[in-house]
Coordinates of C-alpha atoms in Angstrom, one line a residue:
M1 CA 0.2 0.1 0.0
Q2 CA 1.3 3.6 -0.7
I3 CA 0.1 6.5 0.9
V4 CA 1.6 9.6 -1.2
G5 CA 1.2 13.7 0.5
A6 CA 2.1 16.6 -1.2
I7 CA 3.8 19.5 1.0
V8 CA 3.5 22.6 -0.6
G9 CA 6.4 24.4 -0.4
N10 CA 5.6 27.9 -2.3
R11 CA 3.0 30.4 -2.5
A12 CA 4.4 33.2 -4.8
A13 CA 1.1 33.7 -6.7
R14 CA -0.9 34.4 -3.8
S15 CA 1.3 36.7 -2.1
G16 CA 2.5 38.8 -5.0
R17 CA 6.1 38.1 -5.2
P18 CA 8.0 38.4 -8.5
V19 CA 8.1 35.7 -11.3
W20 CA 11.5 35.3 -10.6
A21 CA 10.9 34.4 -6.5
R22 CA 8.3 31.6 -7.6
A23 CA 10.8 30.2 -10.8
L24 CA 13.5 30.0 -8.0
S25 CA 11.0 28.2 -5.2
V26 CA 10.1 25.6 -8.2
S27 CA 13.7 24.9 -8.9
L28 CA 14.9 24.3 -5.0
A29 CA 11.9 22.3 -4.6
A30 CA 13.0 20.0 -7.6
L31 CA 16.4 19.5 -6.7
M32 CA 15.7 18.5 -3.4
S33 CA 13.8 15.7 -5.0
L34 CA 16.6 14.6 -6.9
G35 CA 18.4 12.6 -4.4
A36 CA 15.4 11.3 -2.4
P37 CA 14.4 8.5 -4.7
V38 CA 18.2 7.5 -4.3
A39 CA 18.0 7.4 -0.5
A40 CA 14.5 5.9 -0.5
Q41 CA 15.8 3.2 -3.0
A42 CA 19.1 2.7 -0.6
Q43 CA 16.5 2.5 2.5
T44 CA 14.3 -0.2 1.2
G45 CA 16.5 -1.9 -1.2
G46 CA 15.3 -0.9 -4.6
K47 CA 16.1 -3.1 -7.0
P48 CA 18.0 -2.1 -10.1
V49 CA 17.5 -2.6 -13.5
R50 CA 19.6 -5.5 -14.8
V51 CA 20.7 -6.0 -18.2
G52 CA 21.1 -9.5 -19.5
L53 CA 20.4 -13.4 -18.3
E54 CA 20.5 -13.4 -14.7
P55 CA 22.9 -16.5 -13.2
S56 CA 21.4 -20.0 -13.1
L57 CA 21.1 -21.3 -9.2
A58 CA 20.8 -24.3 -7.4
V59 CA 19.2 -24.6 -3.7
L60 CA 20.5 -27.3 -1.6
E61 CA 19.5 -28.4 2.1
L62 CA 21.9 -27.7 5.1
Y63 CA 23.0 -30.2 8.0
V64 CA 25.2 -30.0 10.5
G65 CA 26.2 -33.4 12.8
D66 CA 23.1 -35.2 14.5
Q67 CA 21.2 -31.9 14.3
T68 CA 17.9 -33.0 13.2
Y69 CA 15.3 -30.2 12.1
D70 CA 12.1 -31.4 10.9
K71 CA 11.4 -27.5 9.6
T72 CA 14.6 -27.7 7.5
P73 CA 13.2 -28.3 4.2
D74 CA 10.1 -26.3 4.9
Y75 CA 12.6 -23.1 5.2
V76 CA 14.5 -24.3 1.8
R77 CA 11.3 -24.3 0.3
K78 CA 10.1 -21.2 1.7
V79 CA 13.5 -19.2 0.7
T80 CA 13.7 -21.1 -2.6
E81 CA 10.0 -18.8 -3.7
E82 CA 11.1 -15.7 -1.9
L83 CA 14.3 -16.0 -4.3
A84 CA 12.0 -16.3 -7.0
K85 CA 10.5 -13.3 -6.3
T86 CA 14.1 -10.9 -6.1
G87 CA 14.5 -11.7 -9.9
R88 CA 18.3 -12.0 -9.1
F89 CA 18.6 -15.5 -10.2
S90 CA 17.5 -18.4 -12.0
L91 CA 16.4 -21.2 -10.1
L92 CA 17.0 -24.7 -11.2
D93 CA 13.9 -27.0 -10.4
R94 CA 14.3 -29.3 -7.1
A95 CA 13.2 -32.3 -9.6
D96 CA 15.5 -31.4 -12.3
A97 CA 18.1 -31.3 -10.3
E98 CA 17.1 -34.8 -8.8
R99 CA 17.2 -36.3 -12.0
Q100 CA 20.3 -34.8 -12.9
I101 CA 22.1 -36.2 -9.6
R102 CA 20.8 -39.5 -9.4
A103 CA 21.5 -40.3 -12.8
V104 CA 25.1 -40.3 -11.9
M105 CA 25.5 -41.4 -8.5
T106 CA 23.1 -43.3 -6.1
T107 CA 22.9 -42.3 -2.2
S108 CA 24.1 -45.5 -0.1
V109 CA 21.5 -46.2 2.0
R110 CA 22.2 -48.9 4.9
R111 CA 18.9 -48.9 6.4
V112 CA 16.2 -50.7 4.5
T113 CA 12.7 -51.4 6.4
E114 CA 11.5 -54.8 7.4
D115 CA 8.0 -54.0 5.8
K116 CA 9.9 -53.5 2.3
L117 CA 12.2 -56.8 2.6
K118 CA 8.6 -58.7 3.6
E119 CA 6.8 -57.2 0.9
I120 CA 9.6 -58.2 -1.8
E121 CA 9.4 -61.6 -0.2
L122 CA 5.8 -62.0 -0.8
L123 CA 5.9 -61.1 -4.2
M124 CA 8.5 -63.5 -4.9
K125 CA 6.1 -66.3 -3.3
K126 CA 3.3 -64.9 -5.3
G127 CA 5.3 -65.1 -8.6
D128 CA 6.8 -68.5 -7.6
D129 CA 2.9 -69.9 -6.8
L130 CA 2.3 -68.8 -10.5
L131 CA 5.3 -69.7 -12.5
Y132 CA 3.8 -73.2 -13.7
T133 CA 0.0 -72.1 -13.8
N134 CA 0.2 -68.5 -15.0
P135 CA 3.5 -67.7 -16.8
K136 CA 2.3 -64.2 -18.1
E137 CA 1.3 -62.8 -14.6
A138 CA 4.3 -64.5 -12.9
I139 CA 6.3 -62.2 -15.3
E140 CA 4.7 -58.9 -13.9
I141 CA 4.7 -59.7 -10.1
L142 CA 8.6 -61.0 -10.3
A143 CA 9.6 -58.0 -12.7
K144 CA 8.5 -55.8 -9.9
A145 CA 10.4 -58.2 -7.4
K146 CA 13.3 -57.7 -9.4
N147 CA 13.4 -53.8 -9.7
E148 CA 12.7 -53.7 -5.8
L149 CA 15.4 -56.0 -5.4
K150 CA 17.7 -54.2 -7.5
D151 CA 17.2 -50.9 -6.1
I152 CA 18.1 -52.1 -2.4
M153 CA 21.0 -54.1 -3.7
E154 CA 22.7 -50.9 -5.4
T155 CA 22.8 -49.2 -1.9
I156 CA 23.4 -52.1 0.3
T157 CA 26.6 -53.9 0.3
L158 CA 27.6 -57.3 1.8
N159 CA 24.2 -58.4 2.7
Q160 CA 24.4 -62.2 1.0
K161 CA 20.6 -62.4 1.6
I162 CA 19.3 -59.6 -0.8
R163 CA 21.6 -60.6 -3.1
T164 CA 20.7 -64.1 -3.2
D165 CA 17.2 -63.3 -3.3
Y166 CA 18.2 -60.9 -6.4
F167 CA 19.6 -64.3 -8.3
K168 CA 16.3 -66.2 -7.4
T169 CA 14.1 -63.7 -8.9
Q170 CA 16.1 -63.2 -11.8
M171 CA 16.1 -67.0 -12.3
M172 CA 12.3 -67.2 -11.8
L173 CA 11.7 -64.3 -14.3
A174 CA 13.5 -65.8 -16.9
R175 CA 12.3 -69.2 -16.9
S176 CA 8.5 -67.0 -16.6
H177 CA 9.6 -65.6 -20.2
F178 CA 11.2 -68.8 -21.3
D179 CA 7.6 -70.7 -20.5
N180 CA 5.8 -67.8 -21.9
K181 CA 7.3 -68.6 -25.0
N182 CA 9.9 -65.5 -25.2
R183 CA 13.4 -67.1 -25.1
P184 CA 15.6 -63.6 -26.5
K185 CA 14.3 -62.0 -23.3
A186 CA 15.3 -64.7 -21.0
A187 CA 18.2 -65.1 -22.4
E188 CA 19.3 -61.3 -21.8
I189 CA 17.9 -61.7 -18.1
L190 CA 20.3 -64.7 -17.7
E191 CA 23.0 -62.3 -19.2
E192 CA 22.6 -59.6 -16.9
I193 CA 22.8 -62.5 -14.1
I194 CA 26.0 -63.4 -15.6
R195 CA 27.3 -59.7 -15.6
V196 CA 26.4 -59.1 -12.1
F197 CA 27.5 -62.3 -10.9
G198 CA 29.7 -63.9 -12.9
D199 CA 31.5 -67.1 -11.6
E200 CA 29.9 -66.1 -8.2
V201 CA 26.4 -68.6 -8.5
K202 CA 26.3 -71.8 -10.2
V203 CA 23.3 -72.9 -12.5
T204 CA 23.1 -76.6 -12.1
E205 CA 20.2 -79.4 -13.0
E206 CA 19.5 -80.0 -9.7
E207 CA 17.7 -76.5 -9.2
Y208 CA 16.6 -75.3 -12.2
H209 CA 14.8 -77.1 -15.4
P210 CA 17.2 -78.6 -18.2
D211 CA 16.1 -76.0 -20.7
I212 CA 17.3 -73.1 -18.5
V213 CA 20.3 -74.6 -17.6
A214 CA 21.0 -75.2 -21.2
L215 CA 20.0 -71.6 -21.8
Y216 CA 22.2 -70.3 -19.1
R217 CA 25.4 -72.1 -20.5
D218 CA 25.0 -70.5 -24.2
A219 CA 24.6 -67.4 -22.6
Y220 CA 27.9 -67.7 -20.6
R221 CA 29.8 -68.9 -23.6
K222 CA 28.4 -65.7 -25.6
M223 CA 29.3 -63.5 -22.6
S224 CA 32.8 -65.4 -21.9
A225 CA 33.9 -65.0 -25.3
M226 CA 33.1 -61.3 -24.9
Q227 CA 36.3 -58.9 -24.8
K228 CA 35.8 -57.6 -21.2
G229 CA 36.4 -54.2 -20.0
R230 CA 38.6 -52.9 -16.8
V231 CA 37.6 -50.3 -14.2
M232 CA 40.6 -48.0 -12.6
V233 CA 39.7 -47.1 -9.0
R234 CA 41.0 -44.0 -7.0
T235 CA 40.2 -43.0 -3.6
E236 CA 40.5 -40.1 -1.5
P237 CA 41.8 -41.3 1.2
A238 CA 43.7 -43.9 -0.4
G239 CA 43.3 -48.1 0.8
A240 CA 39.8 -48.0 0.9
E241 CA 37.4 -51.1 -0.1
V242 CA 36.1 -51.1 -3.5
L243 CA 32.9 -53.2 -4.6
I244 CA 31.8 -53.7 -7.8
H245 CA 28.0 -54.7 -8.0
G246 CA 27.9 -54.8 -4.4
K247 CA 30.7 -57.3 -3.8
V248 CA 34.0 -56.6 -2.4
Q249 CA 37.0 -56.9 -4.7
K250 CA 40.2 -58.3 -3.1
E251 CA 42.7 -54.9 -3.7
G252 CA 42.2 -51.6 -2.3
S253 CA 42.1 -48.4 -3.7
P254 CA 44.0 -47.6 -6.0
A255 CA 43.7 -50.3 -8.1
T256 CA 42.5 -51.7 -11.6
F257 CA 40.0 -54.3 -11.9
D258 CA 39.8 -56.4 -15.2
G259 CA 37.2 -58.9 -16.4
I260 CA 34.8 -56.7 -16.5
Y261 CA 31.8 -57.5 -18.6
P262 CA 31.1 -54.5 -21.0
G263 CA 27.9 -52.6 -20.2
V264 CA 26.9 -50.2 -16.8
V265 CA 28.9 -51.1 -13.5
A266 CA 28.2 -50.0 -10.1
V267 CA 31.3 -48.9 -8.1
Q268 CA 31.0 -48.1 -4.6
A269 CA 33.9 -47.5 -2.0
R270 CA 34.5 -47.3 1.9
K271 CA 36.7 -47.0 4.6
G272 CA 36.8 -46.5 8.2
G273 CA 32.8 -47.1 8.4
R274 CA 32.1 -44.3 5.4
E275 CA 30.7 -44.9 2.3
S276 CA 30.9 -43.2 -0.8
M277 CA 27.9 -43.0 -3.1
I278 CA 27.0 -45.8 -6.0
H279 CA 28.5 -44.7 -8.9
R280 CA 27.0 -46.1 -12.3
V281 CA 30.1 -46.0 -15.1
K282 CA 29.8 -47.4 -18.3
V283 CA 32.8 -50.0 -19.6
D284 CA 33.8 -50.3 -22.9
A285 CA 35.0 -53.4 -24.4
G286 CA 38.9 -53.6 -24.4
S287 CA 39.4 -50.5 -22.8
T288 CA 40.0 -48.9 -19.3
T289 CA 37.4 -46.9 -17.4
E290 CA 39.0 -44.9 -14.7
L291 CA 37.0 -43.4 -11.6
T292 CA 37.8 -41.5 -8.6
I293 CA 35.9 -41.5 -5.5
D294 CA 36.0 -38.6 -3.0
I295 CA 34.5 -40.3 -0.1
D296 CA 34.7 -37.3 2.2
Y297 CA 32.3 -35.6 -0.3
E298 CA 30.2 -38.2 -0.8
T299 CA 29.7 -38.9 2.9
S300 CA 28.4 -35.8 2.9
M301 CA 26.1 -35.8 0.5
A302 CA 22.0 -36.5 1.7
F303 CA 19.9 -37.0 -1.5
S304 CA 17.2 -39.2 0.2
D305 CA 13.7 -39.1 0.1
A306 CA 13.8 -36.9 3.5
Q307 CA 16.9 -35.2 2.7
F308 CA 18.1 -33.0 -0.2
G309 CA 22.0 -31.3 0.0
F310 CA 24.8 -31.9 2.3
T311 CA 25.4 -33.3 5.8
F312 CA 28.8 -31.7 7.5
P313 CA 30.0 -33.8 11.0
D314 CA 30.6 -30.0 12.2
Q315 CA 31.0 -26.1 12.1
G316 CA 34.5 -26.4 11.1
T317 CA 33.9 -28.7 8.2
L318 CA 31.2 -27.0 7.1
K319 CA 32.8 -23.6 6.9
A320 CA 36.6 -25.2 5.2
R321 CA 34.7 -27.7 2.9
V322 CA 31.3 -26.1 1.9
A323 CA 32.9 -23.9 -1.0
D324 CA 34.5 -27.3 -2.6
F325 CA 31.4 -29.9 -2.3
A326 CA 28.8 -27.0 -3.6
S327 CA 31.1 -26.0 -6.7
R328 CA 31.1 -30.0 -7.5
I329 CA 27.7 -30.5 -7.0
G330 CA 27.1 -27.0 -9.4
K331 CA 29.3 -28.0 -12.0
L332 CA 27.4 -31.7 -12.2
L333 CA 23.9 -29.6 -12.5
K334 CA 25.6 -26.7 -14.9
V335 CA 24.6 -23.8 -12.5
D336 CA 26.4 -20.4 -11.8
Y337 CA 25.5 -20.7 -8.0
V338 CA 24.7 -23.0 -5.9
L339 CA 22.7 -21.8 -2.2
V340 CA 23.4 -24.5 0.6
T341 CA 21.1 -23.5 3.3
G342 CA 19.4 -24.7 6.7
L343 CA 18.6 -24.5 10.2
V344 CA 22.1 -24.5 12.1
E345 CA 22.9 -24.8 16.1
A346 CA 25.5 -22.5 17.1
D347 CA 26.1 -20.7 20.4
G348 CA 22.9 -22.4 21.9
R349 CA 20.5 -21.0 19.0
T350 CA 19.0 -22.1 16.4
N351 CA 20.0 -20.0 12.7
L352 CA 19.0 -20.5 9.5
E353 CA 21.9 -20.1 7.8
G354 CA 22.7 -19.7 3.9
H355 CA 26.0 -20.0 2.0
L356 CA 25.8 -18.8 -1.6
V357 CA 29.1 -20.3 -3.6
N358 CA 30.3 -19.3 -6.4
V359 CA 30.6 -22.3 -8.8
D360 CA 33.5 -21.1 -10.9
K361 CA 35.6 -19.2 -8.4
V362 CA 35.2 -22.5 -5.8
S363 CA 34.5 -20.2 -3.0
V364 CA 31.4 -18.2 -0.7
E365 CA 30.6 -15.4 -2.1
R366 CA 27.9 -14.4 0.9
T367 CA 27.2 -15.9 3.8
E368 CA 23.9 -15.2 5.9
S369 CA 22.9 -16.5 9.5
L370 CA 19.7 -15.1 10.9
Y371 CA 18.1 -16.2 14.2
T372 CA 15.0 -18.0 14.2
K373 CA 12.2 -20.6 15.5
A374 CA 13.2 -24.4 15.0
N375 CA 9.5 -25.3 15.1
V376 CA 7.7 -23.4 13.1
V377 CA 8.7 -21.6 9.5
S378 CA 9.5 -17.9 9.9
A379 CA 8.3 -16.0 7.2
N380 CA 10.4 -13.0 7.9
R381 CA 13.4 -15.0 8.2
S382 CA 13.4 -16.7 5.0
E383 CA 12.6 -13.4 3.3
Q384 CA 15.1 -11.4 4.8
L385 CA 17.7 -14.5 4.4
A386 CA 16.5 -14.5 0.4
M387 CA 17.1 -10.7 0.3
G388 CA 20.6 -11.0 2.0
I389 CA 21.5 -13.6 -0.5
A390 CA 20.6 -12.0 -3.4
D391 CA 22.0 -8.8 -2.4
E392 CA 19.2 -6.9 -2.5
G393 CA 19.8 -4.1 -0.1
Y394 CA 18.9 -6.2 3.7
V395 CA 20.9 -5.7 6.4
P396 CA 20.5 -8.3 8.8
P397 CA 19.2 -6.5 12.0
P398 CA 22.0 -5.9 15.4
P399 CA 21.6 -8.9 17.6
V400 CA 19.3 -7.8 20.8
Y401 CA 21.3 -8.4 24.3
K402 CA 20.2 -8.9 27.6
P403 CA 20.3 -6.0 30.2
W404 CA 23.8 -5.6 32.4
Y405 CA 22.3 -6.7 35.7
T406 CA 20.8 -10.0 34.4
N407 CA 24.8 -11.4 33.3
V408 CA 25.1 -14.2 36.0
V409 CA 28.9 -14.4 35.4
G410 CA 29.3 -11.0 36.5
W411 CA 27.3 -10.8 39.6
S412 CA 28.7 -14.7 40.5
G413 CA 32.4 -13.1 40.3
V414 CA 31.4 -9.8 42.2
G415 CA 29.7 -12.2 44.9
A416 CA 33.1 -14.2 45.4
G417 CA 34.9 -11.3 45.2
V418 CA 33.1 -9.9 48.0
V419 CA 32.7 -13.1 50.3
A420 CA 36.6 -13.7 49.7
G421 CA 37.6 -10.0 50.8
V422 CA 35.3 -10.3 53.8
I423 CA 37.3 -13.6 54.8
G424 CA 40.5 -11.7 54.2
A425 CA 39.6 -8.8 56.1
V426 CA 39.0 -11.5 59.0
M427 CA 41.7 -12.9 58.9
W428 CA 44.0 -10.2 58.7
S429 CA 42.1 -8.7 61.4
D430 CA 42.6 -12.1 63.4
F431 CA 46.5 -12.0 62.8
E432 CA 46.8 -8.2 64.1
A433 CA 45.1 -9.2 67.1
K434 CA 47.3 -12.1 67.9
L435 CA 50.1 -10.1 66.9
E436 CA 49.3 -7.8 69.5
E437 CA 49.6 -10.8 72.2
V438 CA 52.7 -12.4 70.7
N439 CA 54.5 -8.6 71.2
C440 CA 53.0 -8.4 74.5
T441 CA 51.8 -4.2 73.9
A442 CA 50.0 -4.8 77.3
G443 CA 52.9 -5.5 79.8
P444 CA 52.7 -7.8 82.4
P445 CA 51.0 -9.3 84.3
A446 CA 48.6 -9.4 80.5
C447 CA 51.4 -11.3 78.7
K448 CA 51.3 -14.8 78.0
T449 CA 54.3 -17.3 78.5
Y450 CA 57.0 -17.7 76.0
T451 CA 55.8 -21.1 74.9
E452 CA 52.2 -19.7 74.2
R453 CA 53.5 -16.5 71.9
V454 CA 55.6 -19.0 70.2
A455 CA 52.0 -20.9 69.8
L456 CA 50.5 -17.7 69.0
A457 CA 53.0 -16.4 66.3
G458 CA 52.7 -19.5 64.2
D459 CA 48.5 -19.2 64.6
A460 CA 49.2 -15.2 63.6
K461 CA 51.7 -16.0 60.3
F462 CA 48.6 -18.5 59.0
S463 CA 46.0 -15.8 59.4
R464 CA 48.2 -13.0 57.7
T465 CA 49.0 -15.9 54.9
M466 CA 44.9 -16.1 54.4
G467 CA 44.2 -12.6 54.8
G468 CA 46.6 -12.1 52.0
I469 CA 45.1 -14.7 49.6
G470 CA 41.9 -13.8 50.9
F471 CA 42.7 -10.0 49.5
G472 CA 44.1 -11.2 46.5
V473 CA 41.5 -13.6 45.6
G474 CA 38.9 -11.1 46.0
G475 CA 40.3 -8.8 44.0
A476 CA 40.8 -10.9 41.4
L477 CA 37.3 -11.9 41.1
L478 CA 35.8 -8.5 42.1
A479 CA 37.7 -7.2 38.6
G480 CA 36.5 -10.4 37.2
G481 CA 33.2 -9.5 37.8
V482 CA 33.2 -6.4 36.9
A483 CA 34.5 -7.3 33.3
A484 CA 32.0 -9.8 32.5
F485 CA 29.6 -6.9 32.8
I486 CA 31.8 -5.1 30.6
L487 CA 32.8 -7.8 27.9
L488 CA 29.6 -10.6 28.5
R489 CA 27.0 -9.7 26.6
E490 CA 24.1 -12.5 26.2
E491 CA 21.6 -12.1 23.3
D492 CA 18.0 -12.1 24.2
T493 CA 16.8 -14.6 21.9
D494 CA 13.3 -14.3 23.4
A495 CA 13.2 -10.8 22.2
M496 CA 15.0 -11.4 18.6
A497 CA 12.2 -14.0 18.1
A498 CA 9.7 -11.3 18.6
D499 CA 11.5 -9.1 16.2
A500 CA 11.3 -12.3 13.7
D501 CA 7.6 -12.0 13.7
A502 CA 7.3 -8.3 14.2
P503 CA 5.3 -6.6 11.7
N504 CA 6.6 -4.3 8.7
V505 CA 6.6 -0.6 9.6
P506 CA 6.0 2.2 7.0
R507 CA 9.2 2.9 5.0
L508 CA 9.7 5.6 2.7
Q509 CA 9.5 4.8 -1.0
A510 CA 10.3 8.0 -3.1
L511 CA 9.6 11.5 -3.1
S512 CA 8.6 13.7 -6.1
P513 CA 8.3 17.7 -7.2
T514 CA 4.7 18.7 -7.3
F515 CA 3.0 21.8 -8.8
T516 CA 0.0 23.5 -7.5
P517 CA -2.0 25.1 -10.6
D518 CA -2.1 28.5 -8.5
G519 CA 1.9 28.2 -9.7
G520 CA 2.9 26.8 -6.1
A521 CA 5.8 24.2 -6.0
G522 CA 6.5 21.0 -3.1
F523 CA 7.3 17.8 -3.2
G524 CA 5.2 14.8 -2.4
A525 CA 6.2 11.3 -0.5
A526 CA 5.4 7.8 -0.9
F527 CA 5.2 5.2 1.8
T528 CA 4.8 1.4 1.9
F529 CA 3.8 -0.5 4.5

């Protein structure tokens, strides 16, 4: 909403003033208004006119350590919406980003629900029951089980049961196609089994139909006659286990693995309990395909149904590696910038944090961090972060600190200092009293015996020492308490939370010259709220 008001600055026509005075007043009003739009633009973050194509941007989620904020994805969506309003970037759609990433890499998921495995087992049993009575329906059911198992097998390593189930499902599927008079499709499935399992499994007439065994042997002879390829795998760090099609290889990285059937091969590496993503690489006959896997980088990648971005173990790693990691994803997505943003806990509070990374320069171009609420999505904070990242004139508000008299550390220091000082004074007074008795200033017969005065001298020395310590410690604590009042300031998170949801206040938008019909001049003001 805008309210425009006019302030008439000259009534020369009605006052009978000369024409030159009237012209001068009009000129002054015009000159005063020239700088007003510039000032208003600086105040409100007015957007300059841009020429040319806007840079492209992908927005990813940010997670740190074991901090799990359910609202991070919602904040990221809201920030993305606000960035779109600024017109500063051309935003890459999340669905397009997911397709591009998953076409190259698949996230290693270690947890598969029991319900999912039970569902696949039921499909296998149903397909097995239909294998001899209704081969056509068995094909549909077993194909579904096969696809489910293949996805799981590629994301779980060293789970022999799943690999065995996948093999059995493929064999049943091949049998169903064979019984349905589709021999080429059955042979194709058997070739896929050989490509994945190689000599790991045996197909004999003791367990399978003679026709399927014969077809399998034909496929094996055909595959064996093919010229094989090789995969050269390097890892960072070196010395990692290498898995091909989910099977651990004998050699650790770096190493070259030969005897690989041509086609798409699933390769993964792991070391120290950390697993890389699964890389799908194409291997050609007679050639070597080289692959370098950065386990640290890929362990940080969180691209699953629940998350879409990066997980850093701590703040230090985040600051040190976010530019490198985000730039790699940015090059894969072919964008100019990557924004990594999410809820992060720092200094006992929750911040909405964003890191804008320039992909070509591999550098963090802008960082914004705003205190916010973790249980709801603040529209104001989302807008403010987007404006800051887009460099649209938003300046984060300064932190709000609690009053000095709420400083617990300061009061603790002062209180402990006073107590120590009182103890020191008491001990020093005791020292002086005992010293008088030792020196026998009162004279005989009030003086104590020599033996008693020797004992008093020892007590006096102890009291003097404790008194001095009390004064010293008390002074240090008092000084520390005063310093705490001056230097230690605690942020008022409640006040900052209230500020996050504060309503917008009227802001000056622009000033412009105005002229009245009777020849007067002035200027008008426009406000937004």
